[in-house]
């Protein structure tokens, strides 16, 4: 997860601290290596206007031998 801070805000409104898990896998499609993952995170610390949850999806093309 990505912890973020907004230095222009004061106190608790400054931080976003997610807590959760993701799952991923490396695989090949047409001879191209890839890695994919998906995760869900509850924002345990968040600003008054921040979301309670976040979802994250990632697809990475792996280069090289």
JSON list of C-alpha atoms in Angstrom, two decimals:
[
{"chain": "A", "resi": 1, "resn": "UNK", "atom": "CA", "xyz": [0.00, 0.00, 0.00]},
{"chain": "A", "resi": 2, "resn": "UNK", "atom": "CA", "xyz": [0.99, 3.59, -0.48]},
{"chain": "A", "resi": 3, "resn": "UNK", "atom": "CA", "xyz": [1.14, 5.84, 2.60]},
{"chain": "A", "resi": 4, "resn": "UNK", "atom": "CA", "xyz": [0.60, 9.49, 1.67]},
{"chain": "A", "resi": 5, "resn": "UNK", "atom": "CA", "xyz": [0.95, 12.79, 3.49]},
{"chain": "A", "resi": 6, "resn": "UNK", "atom": "CA", "xyz": [-0.33, 16.27, 2.57]},
{"chain": "A", "resi": 7, "resn": "UNK", "atom": "CA", "xyz": [1.98, 18.76, 4.27]},
{"chain": "A", "resi": 8, "resn": "UNK", "atom": "CA", "xyz": [-0.45, 21.63, 3.57]},
{"chain": "A", "resi": 9, "resn": "UNK", "atom": "CA", "xyz": [-3.03, 20.12, 6.00]},
{"chain": "A", "resi": 10, "resn": "UNK", "atom": "CA", "xyz": [-2.96, 20.07, 9.79]},
{"chain": "A", "resi": 11, "resn": "UNK", "atom": "CA", "xyz": [-3.06, 17.14, 12.23]},
{"chain": "A", "resi": 12, "resn": "UNK", "atom": "CA", "xyz": [-5.00, 14.03, 11.28]},
{"chain": "A", "resi": 13, "resn": "UNK", "atom": "CA", "xyz": [-6.10, 15.48, 7.93]},
{"chain": "A", "resi": 14, "resn": "UNK", "atom": "CA", "xyz": [-2.50, 15.20, 6.80]},
{"chain": "A", "resi": 15, "resn": "UNK", "atom": "CA", "xyz": [-2.11, 11.39, 6.60]},
{"chain": "A", "resi": 16, "resn": "UNK", "atom": "CA", "xyz": [-3.57, 8.47, 4.65]},
{"chain": "A", "resi": 17, "resn": "UNK", "atom": "CA", "xyz": [-2.39, 5.10, 6.02]},
{"chain": "A", "resi": 18, "resn": "UNK", "atom": "CA", "xyz": [-3.93, 2.02, 4.35]},
{"chain": "A", "resi": 19, "resn": "UNK", "atom": "CA", "xyz": [-4.05, -1.47, 5.84]},
{"chain": "A", "resi": 20, "resn": "UNK", "atom": "CA", "xyz": [-4.87, -4.51, 3.71]},
{"chain": "A", "resi": 21, "resn": "UNK", "atom": "CA", "xyz": [-3.46, -7.09, 1.35]},
{"chain": "A", "resi": 22, "resn": "UNK", "atom": "CA", "xyz": [-2.95, -7.88, -2.29]},
{"chain": "A", "resi": 23, "resn": "UNK", "atom": "CA", "xyz": [-2.42, -10.99, -4.32]},
{"chain": "A", "resi": 24, "resn": "UNK", "atom": "CA", "xyz": [-0.45, -11.36, -7.54]},
{"chain": "A", "resi": 25, "resn": "UNK", "atom": "CA", "xyz": [1.09, -13.70, -10.02]},
{"chain": "A", "resi": 26, "resn": "UNK", "atom": "CA", "xyz": [3.71, -13.78, -12.79]},
{"chain": "A", "resi": 27, "resn": "UNK", "atom": "CA", "xyz": [2.71, -15.46, -16.08]},
{"chain": "A", "resi": 28, "resn": "UNK", "atom": "CA", "xyz": [3.33, -15.51, -19.84]},
{"chain": "A", "resi": 29, "resn": "UNK", "atom": "CA", "xyz": [1.00, -14.61, -22.70]},
{"chain": "A", "resi": 30, "resn": "UNK", "atom": "CA", "xyz": [2.31, -15.12, -26.22]},
{"chain": "A", "resi": 31, "resn": "UNK", "atom": "CA", "xyz": [5.88, -15.44, -24.99]},
{"chain": "A", "resi": 32, "resn": "UNK", "atom": "CA", "xyz": [5.70, -12.14, -23.07]},
{"chain": "A", "resi": 33, "resn": "UNK", "atom": "CA", "xyz": [6.28, -12.29, -19.33]},
{"chain": "A", "resi": 34, "resn": "UNK", "atom": "CA", "xyz": [3.86, -10.28, -17.19]},
{"chain": "A", "resi": 35, "resn": "UNK", "atom": "CA", "xyz": [3.01, -9.78, -13.56]},
{"chain": "A", "resi": 36, "resn": "UNK", "atom": "CA", "xyz": [-0.47, -8.85, -12.31]},
{"chain": "A", "resi": 37, "resn": "UNK", "atom": "CA", "xyz": [-1.83, -8.10, -8.86]},
{"chain": "A", "resi": 38, "resn": "UNK", "atom": "CA", "xyz": [-4.97, -6.76, -7.21]},
{"chain": "A", "resi": 39, "resn": "UNK", "atom": "CA", "xyz": [-5.46, -5.56, -3.64]},
{"chain": "A", "resi": 40, "resn": "UNK", "atom": "CA", "xyz": [-7.95, -3.98, -1.26]},
{"chain": "A", "resi": 41, "resn": "UNK", "atom": "CA", "xyz": [-6.99, -1.63, 1.55]},
{"chain": "A", "resi": 42, "resn": "UNK", "atom": "CA", "xyz": [-8.89, 0.00, 4.40]},
{"chain": "A", "resi": 43, "resn": "UNK", "atom": "CA", "xyz": [-7.61, 3.50, 5.13]},
{"chain": "A", "resi": 44, "resn": "UNK", "atom": "CA", "xyz": [-7.03, 3.11, 8.89]},
{"chain": "A", "resi": 45, "resn": "UNK", "atom": "CA", "xyz": [-5.86, 6.74, 9.14]},
{"chain": "A", "resi": 46, "resn": "UNK", "atom": "CA", "xyz": [-7.43, 9.21, 6.72]},
{"chain": "A", "resi": 47, "resn": "UNK", "atom": "CA", "xyz": [-8.47, 12.82, 6.43]},
{"chain": "A", "resi": 48, "resn": "UNK", "atom": "CA", "xyz": [-12.05, 13.90, 7.14]},
{"chain": "A", "resi": 49, "resn": "UNK", "atom": "CA", "xyz": [-12.70, 14.05, 3.39]},
{"chain": "A", "resi": 50, "resn": "UNK", "atom": "CA", "xyz": [-10.74, 10.91, 2.39]},
{"chain": "A", "resi": 51, "resn": "UNK", "atom": "CA", "xyz": [-12.17, 7.57, 1.24]},
{"chain": "A", "resi": 52, "resn": "UNK", "atom": "CA", "xyz": [-12.59, 4.64, 3.67]},
{"chain": "A", "resi": 53, "resn": "UNK", "atom": "CA", "xyz": [-11.37, 2.02, 1.17]},
{"chain": "A", "resi": 54, "resn": "UNK", "atom": "CA", "xyz": [-9.10, 1.81, -1.85]},
{"chain": "A", "resi": 55, "resn": "UNK", "atom": "CA", "xyz": [-8.66, -0.83, -4.52]},
{"chain": "A", "resi": 56, "resn": "UNK", "atom": "CA", "xyz": [-5.43, -1.23, -6.44]},
{"chain": "A", "resi": 57, "resn": "UNK", "atom": "CA", "xyz": [-4.77, -3.17, -9.64]},
{"chain": "A", "resi": 58, "resn": "UNK", "atom": "CA", "xyz": [-1.37, -3.53, -11.30]},
{"chain": "A", "resi": 59, "resn": "UNK", "atom": "CA", "xyz": [-0.17, -5.04, -14.59]},
{"chain": "A", "resi": 60, "resn": "UNK", "atom": "CA", "xyz": [3.57, -5.03, -15.30]},
{"chain": "A", "resi": 61, "resn": "UNK", "atom": "CA", "xyz": [5.32, -6.16, -18.46]},
{"chain": "A", "resi": 62, "resn": "UNK", "atom": "CA", "xyz": [8.59, -7.90, -17.57]},
{"chain": "A", "resi": 63, "resn": "UNK", "atom": "CA", "xyz": [11.47, -7.23, -19.96]},
{"chain": "A", "resi": 64, "resn": "UNK", "atom": "CA", "xyz": [14.70, -9.14, -20.37]},
{"chain": "A", "resi": 65, "resn": "UNK", "atom": "CA", "xyz": [15.64, -12.80, -20.34]}
]
